[in-house]
Coordinates of C-alpha atoms in Angstrom, one line a residue:
X1 CA -11.6 -9.6 -15.1
X2 CA -13.9 -12.9 -15.4
X3 CA -10.2 -14.7 -14.3
X4 CA -9.5 -12.2 -11.2
X5 CA -13.0 -12.4 -10.1
X6 CA -12.9 -16.6 -10.2
X7 CA -9.4 -16.8 -7.9
X8 CA -10.8 -14.4 -5.0
X9 CA -11.4 -16.3 -1.6
X10 CA -13.6 -14.3 1.5
X11 CA -14.4 -17.3 4.0
X12 CA -10.5 -18.1 4.5
X13 CA -9.6 -14.8 5.4
X14 CA -12.4 -12.7 6.5
X15 CA -11.0 -12.8 10.1
X16 CA -7.8 -11.4 8.6
X17 CA -10.5 -8.9 7.0
X18 CA -11.7 -7.7 9.8
X19 CA -8.2 -7.1 11.2
X20 CA -7.3 -4.9 8.6
X21 CA -9.9 -2.6 8.8
X22 CA -9.2 -1.6 12.3
X23 CA -5.7 -1.4 11.8
X24 CA -6.7 1.2 8.7
X25 CA -8.5 2.8 10.8
X26 CA -6.2 3.0 13.7
X27 CA -3.4 4.4 11.1
X28 CA -6.2 7.0 9.2
X29 CA -7.1 8.8 12.3
X30 CA -3.8 9.0 13.3
X31 CA -2.3 9.9 9.8
X32 CA -5.6 12.6 9.7
X33 CA -5.2 13.6 12.7
X34 CA -1.6 14.9 12.8
X35 CA -2.4 16.2 9.2
X36 CA -4.9 18.6 10.2
X37 CA -3.2 19.8 13.1
X38 CA -1.0 23.1 12.9
X39 CA 2.3 21.3 13.6
X40 CA 6.0 22.1 12.6
X41 CA 6.5 20.6 9.2
X42 CA 9.9 18.7 9.7
X43 CA 8.2 17.1 12.9
X44 CA 5.2 16.3 10.6
X45 CA 7.3 14.4 8.5
X46 CA 9.3 12.9 10.9
X47 CA 5.9 12.3 12.4
X48 CA 5.3 10.5 8.9
X49 CA 8.0 8.3 8.8
X50 CA 7.2 7.0 12.1
X51 CA 3.6 5.8 10.8
X52 CA 4.7 4.0 7.4
X53 CA 7.4 2.3 9.7
X54 CA 4.7 1.8 12.0
X55 CA 2.1 -0.1 9.0
X56 CA 4.9 -2.2 7.9
X57 CA 5.0 -3.6 11.0
X58 CA 1.2 -3.7 10.7
X59 CA 1.4 -5.7 6.7
X60 CA 4.2 -8.1 7.9
X61 CA 1.3 -8.9 11.1
X62 CA -1.2 -9.4 8.2
X63 CA 0.9 -11.0 6.5
X64 CA 2.0 -14.1 9.4
X65 CA -2.3 -13.8 9.8
X66 CA -2.4 -15.1 5.9
X67 CA 0.2 -17.2 5.9
X68 CA -0.4 -18.5 8.9
X69 CA 2.9 -19.0 10.7
X70 CA 5.0 -15.9 12.2
X71 CA 8.4 -14.9 13.6
X72 CA 8.5 -12.0 15.6
X73 CA 12.1 -12.2 16.5
X74 CA 13.5 -8.9 17.6
X75 CA 16.1 -9.2 13.9
X76 CA 12.8 -10.0 11.8
X77 CA 11.2 -7.1 12.7
X78 CA 14.6 -4.7 12.5
X79 CA 14.5 -6.1 9.2
X80 CA 11.0 -5.1 8.8
X81 CA 11.5 -1.2 9.1
X82 CA 15.0 -1.5 6.9
X83 CA 13.7 -2.3 4.3
X84 CA 10.5 -0.3 5.3
X85 CA 13.3 2.6 5.8
X86 CA 14.7 2.2 2.4
X87 CA 11.7 2.5 0.9
X88 CA 10.9 6.1 2.9
X89 CA 14.3 7.2 1.1
X90 CA 14.0 6.2 -2.7
X91 CA 10.5 7.4 -2.7
X92 CA 10.8 10.7 0.1
X93 CA 14.5 11.3 0.3
X94 CA 15.5 10.5 -3.2
X95 CA 12.8 10.7 -6.1
X96 CA 10.3 13.0 -4.4
X97 CA 13.7 15.9 -4.0
X98 CA 14.8 15.4 -7.7
X99 CA 10.9 15.3 -9.3
X100 CA 10.6 18.9 -7.3
X101 CA 14.5 19.8 -8.6
X102 CA 13.5 19.0 -11.8
X103 CA 10.1 20.1 -12.5
X104 CA 10.8 22.2 -15.4
X105 CA 12.7 19.6 -17.8
X106 CA 10.5 17.5 -19.4
X107 CA 13.0 15.0 -20.1
X108 CA 14.3 14.6 -17.0
X109 CA 10.6 14.7 -15.6
X110 CA 9.7 11.4 -18.2
X111 CA 12.6 9.6 -16.9
X112 CA 11.6 10.1 -12.9
X113 CA 8.2 9.1 -14.1
X114 CA 9.1 5.8 -15.6
X115 CA 11.2 5.5 -12.6
X116 CA 8.3 5.5 -10.0
X117 CA 6.0 3.4 -12.3
X118 CA 9.0 1.3 -12.0
X119 CA 8.8 1.3 -8.1
X120 CA 5.0 1.3 -7.7
X121 CA 4.8 -1.6 -9.6
X122 CA 8.0 -3.7 -8.1
X123 CA 8.0 -2.4 -4.7
X124 CA 4.6 -4.4 -3.4
X125 CA 5.3 -8.1 -4.4
X126 CA 9.7 -8.1 -3.4
X127 CA 8.1 -6.7 -0.3
X128 CA 6.0 -9.8 0.1
X129 CA 9.0 -12.1 -0.4
X130 CA 11.2 -10.2 2.1
X131 CA 8.2 -11.0 4.3
X132 CA 7.8 -14.6 3.8
X133 CA 11.5 -15.1 4.0
X134 CA 11.3 -13.8 6.9
X135 CA 8.2 -15.0 8.4
X136 CA 9.4 -18.9 6.7
X137 CA 12.7 -18.3 8.3
X138 CA 15.3 -18.7 5.2
X139 CA 18.2 -17.7 4.0
X140 CA 17.3 -14.0 2.3
X141 CA 19.9 -14.1 0.3
X142 CA 19.2 -17.3 -1.3
X143 CA 15.7 -17.4 -1.3
X144 CA 15.2 -13.8 -2.7
X145 CA 16.7 -13.7 -5.9
X146 CA 15.0 -17.5 -6.4
X147 CA 11.9 -16.6 -5.6
X148 CA 12.0 -13.3 -8.4
X149 CA 13.1 -15.5 -10.9
X150 CA 10.9 -18.3 -10.6
X151 CA 8.2 -16.2 -10.0
X152 CA 8.2 -11.9 -10.7
X153 CA 6.3 -13.0 -14.1
X154 CA 3.2 -14.1 -12.5
X155 CA 3.6 -11.8 -9.2
X156 CA 4.0 -9.1 -11.2
X157 CA 1.4 -9.9 -13.9
X158 CA -1.5 -9.9 -10.9
X159 CA 0.0 -6.8 -9.4
X160 CA -0.1 -4.5 -12.6
X161 CA -3.5 -6.1 -12.9
X162 CA -4.6 -4.7 -9.6
X163 CA -2.9 -1.4 -9.4
X164 CA -4.6 -0.8 -12.5
X165 CA -8.0 -2.3 -11.3
X166 CA -7.9 0.3 -8.3
X167 CA -6.3 3.6 -10.8
X168 CA -9.2 2.9 -12.7
X169 CA -12.0 2.6 -9.4
X170 CA -10.3 5.9 -7.9
X171 CA -10.5 7.8 -11.0
X172 CA -14.0 6.8 -11.2
X173 CA -15.5 7.5 -7.2
X174 CA -12.5 10.3 -7.1
X175 CA -10.7 8.7 -4.9
X176 CA -6.7 9.6 -3.6
X177 CA -5.3 7.3 -6.2
X178 CA -7.6 8.9 -9.5
X179 CA -5.6 9.6 -13.0
X180 CA -8.4 11.8 -13.8
X181 CA -5.8 15.1 -14.0
X182 CA -3.0 12.6 -15.8
X183 CA -1.5 9.6 -14.5
X184 CA 1.2 10.9 -11.9
X185 CA 2.9 8.0 -10.8
X186 CA 5.6 9.4 -8.8
X187 CA 2.6 11.1 -6.8
X188 CA 0.7 7.8 -6.7
X189 CA 3.7 6.5 -5.3
X190 CA 4.4 8.7 -2.7
X191 CA 0.0 8.6 -1.5
X192 CA 0.9 4.4 -1.5
X193 CA 4.4 4.8 1.0
X194 CA 1.6 7.6 3.8
X195 CA -1.7 6.7 2.6
X196 CA -1.6 3.6 0.7
X197 CA -4.3 1.6 3.1
X198 CA -7.7 0.4 1.3
X199 CA -9.9 2.4 3.4
X200 CA -7.9 6.1 3.3
X201 CA -10.2 7.4 0.5
X202 CA -13.8 6.8 2.6
X203 CA -11.6 7.8 5.8
X204 CA -10.3 11.0 4.7
X205 CA -13.9 12.0 3.1
X206 CA -15.7 11.3 6.6
X207 CA -13.0 13.5 7.9
X208 CA -13.5 15.9 5.6
X209 CA -17.1 15.7 5.8
X210 CA -17.2 16.3 9.5
X211 CA -14.5 18.9 10.1
X212 CA -16.2 21.7 7.6
X213 CA -20.0 20.2 9.6
X214 CA -21.4 19.1 6.1
X215 CA -24.2 16.9 6.9
X216 CA -23.3 13.7 7.2
X217 CA -26.7 12.8 5.8
X218 CA -26.2 14.5 2.5
X219 CA -22.5 12.3 1.6
X220 CA -24.6 9.1 2.8
X221 CA -24.2 7.7 -0.9
X222 CA -20.6 9.0 -2.0
X223 CA -19.5 8.1 2.1
X224 CA -21.4 4.8 1.5
X225 CA -19.9 3.9 -2.0
X226 CA -16.1 4.6 -0.9
X227 CA -16.5 2.1 1.9
X228 CA -17.6 -0.3 -0.2
X229 CA -14.7 0.3 -2.5
X230 CA -12.5 0.5 -0.3
X231 CA -14.0 -3.1 1.7
X232 CA -13.4 -4.6 -1.9
X233 CA -9.1 -2.9 -2.3
X234 CA -9.0 -4.3 0.9
X235 CA -10.7 -8.4 -0.1
X236 CA -8.3 -8.0 -3.4
X237 CA -5.0 -7.1 -1.9
X238 CA -5.2 -9.4 1.2
X239 CA -6.0 -12.1 -1.8
X240 CA -2.8 -11.1 -3.7
X241 CA -1.0 -11.7 -0.3
X242 CA -2.9 -15.1 -0.1
X243 CA -2.2 -16.2 -3.5
X244 CA 1.9 -14.8 -3.4
X245 CA 2.5 -17.3 -0.6
X246 CA 0.5 -20.2 -2.3
X247 CA 3.2 -19.4 -5.0
X248 CA 5.9 -19.0 -2.4
X249 CA 4.6 -22.6 -0.5
X250 CA 4.8 -24.1 -4.1
X251 CA 9.0 -24.2 -3.9

């Protein structure tokens, strides 16, 4: 943990932190209002897909700010959407449906949980390599295999550390990625696809408090702690993006 904390930077990315928090706020407002509405389930699922696609573009934009390079050509944006679409298909179209079908088969559920855990670990590192290649106009067919071969160990080690840290803190605080009822990789994977931004726990509890007319004063400590944790998650995640960029810059 001491080694992790020694690698954190704040001053060089503080503007990007503010921008990320603003984008999280806008996304979460749209997602929570949509979730609370009485719209048709198929319309809601379609809107969730649209929001997830937009969030991938927001993440790509954040990466350009941290890596201080940009490529917003139509081709690059289309590829961002295609990758996110593939992720949505894998997570919601395949794994989620298989989990529902195999719910009573312990052996198959174990296999699906392992597959979900694998996706949870590799999807973001691969996404960052893909984005780096797009932003720097690399030949993706050559760059991605090279980057994976050279940097996969370091990238996965740090990302696994980050994931474990977030799950532990969310378990202690009752966040959305809590493992208090057991570690469910598939559930966490789905949550990360549609609610995987640092401020979602804080905004969801705030939204629920306002919706049920709870006294915000009585919830202040809980909301304040969740806000600080969300802010800390944001700093950690942006530092990881910066770290990946520094690895790939060295090539």
